[in-house]
Amino acid sequence: MEAVEYVAKIEELLEGSPITASSVAVDVRDLLTAGEFALAFDTMCSWIYEDELSINEGYYAQLVRLSEDLGSRDLIARMRELVTR
């Protein structure tokens, strides 16, 4: 996957995420700008998990797909418990 695709996918996930703290969004975007795609993805997922924010099945499926490229598979597996219907 090209860098521009990672940025677009992570931006889309960030926009659709339950994260409300603007400082987290700024941090994730700063990491994307720096080319740290895996770290940006991990940061976003960690915030969702640590704050126990609910996510839907479709959002979770997107996280799983992107984690296949970027890692964080263990974290994504643990995030399964946050999925609500």
Coordinates of C-alpha atoms in Angstrom, one line a residue:
M1 CA 0.0 0.0 0.0
E2 CA 1.2 3.5 -0.8
A3 CA 1.8 6.2 1.8
V4 CA -1.1 8.3 0.5
E5 CA -3.4 5.3 0.9
Y6 CA -2.3 4.7 4.5
V7 CA -3.0 8.4 5.3
A8 CA -6.4 8.3 3.7
K9 CA -7.4 5.1 5.5
I10 CA -6.2 6.2 8.9
E11 CA -7.8 9.7 8.4
E12 CA -11.1 7.9 7.5
L13 CA -10.9 5.8 10.6
L14 CA -10.0 8.7 12.8
E15 CA -13.0 10.7 11.4
G16 CA -15.3 7.7 12.1
S17 CA -13.8 6.9 15.5
P18 CA -15.5 7.5 18.8
I19 CA -12.5 9.6 20.0
T20 CA -13.7 13.0 21.1
A21 CA -10.4 14.5 22.4
S22 CA -9.1 16.9 19.8
S23 CA -5.6 16.5 21.2
V24 CA -5.6 12.8 20.2
A25 CA -6.7 13.6 16.7
V26 CA -3.9 16.2 16.4
D27 CA -1.3 13.7 17.7
V28 CA -2.5 11.1 15.1
R29 CA -2.4 13.6 12.3
D30 CA 1.0 14.8 13.3
L31 CA 2.3 11.2 13.2
L32 CA 0.7 10.8 9.7
T33 CA 2.4 13.9 8.5
A34 CA 5.7 12.5 9.8
G35 CA 5.1 9.3 7.9
E36 CA 4.7 7.2 11.0
F37 CA 1.6 5.3 9.8
A38 CA 1.9 2.3 12.1
L39 CA 2.5 4.6 15.1
A40 CA -0.5 6.8 14.1
F41 CA -2.7 3.7 13.8
D42 CA -1.5 2.2 17.1
T43 CA -2.0 5.5 18.9
M44 CA -5.6 5.8 17.6
C45 CA -6.4 2.2 18.5
S46 CA -4.8 2.5 21.9
W47 CA -6.9 5.5 22.8
I48 CA -10.1 3.7 21.7
Y49 CA -9.1 0.7 23.7
E50 CA -7.8 2.4 26.9
D51 CA -10.9 4.7 27.1
E52 CA -13.2 1.6 26.4
L53 CA -15.0 3.4 23.6
S54 CA -17.7 1.5 21.8
I55 CA -17.2 0.7 18.1
N56 CA -19.5 -1.1 15.6
E57 CA -18.8 -4.2 13.7
G58 CA -18.0 -2.4 10.4
Y59 CA -15.5 -0.1 12.1
Y60 CA -13.9 -3.1 13.8
A61 CA -13.6 -4.9 10.5
Q62 CA -11.8 -1.9 9.0
L63 CA -9.3 -1.9 11.9
V64 CA -8.7 -5.6 11.4
R65 CA -7.9 -5.2 7.7
L66 CA -5.6 -2.3 8.3
S67 CA -3.8 -4.1 11.2
E68 CA -2.8 -6.8 8.7
D69 CA -0.5 -4.3 7.1
L70 CA 0.4 -2.1 10.0
G71 CA 0.6 -4.5 12.9
S72 CA -1.1 -4.1 16.3
R73 CA -2.9 -7.4 15.8
D74 CA -2.9 -8.2 19.6
L75 CA -4.4 -4.8 20.4
I76 CA -7.0 -5.2 17.6
A77 CA -7.9 -8.6 18.9
R78 CA -8.5 -7.2 22.4
M79 CA -10.6 -4.4 20.9
R80 CA -13.1 -7.0 19.9
E81 CA -14.7 -6.6 23.3
L82 CA -15.6 -3.0 22.5
V83 CA -17.8 -4.0 19.6
T84 CA -21.5 -3.2 20.1
R85 CA -24.4 -3.9 17.9

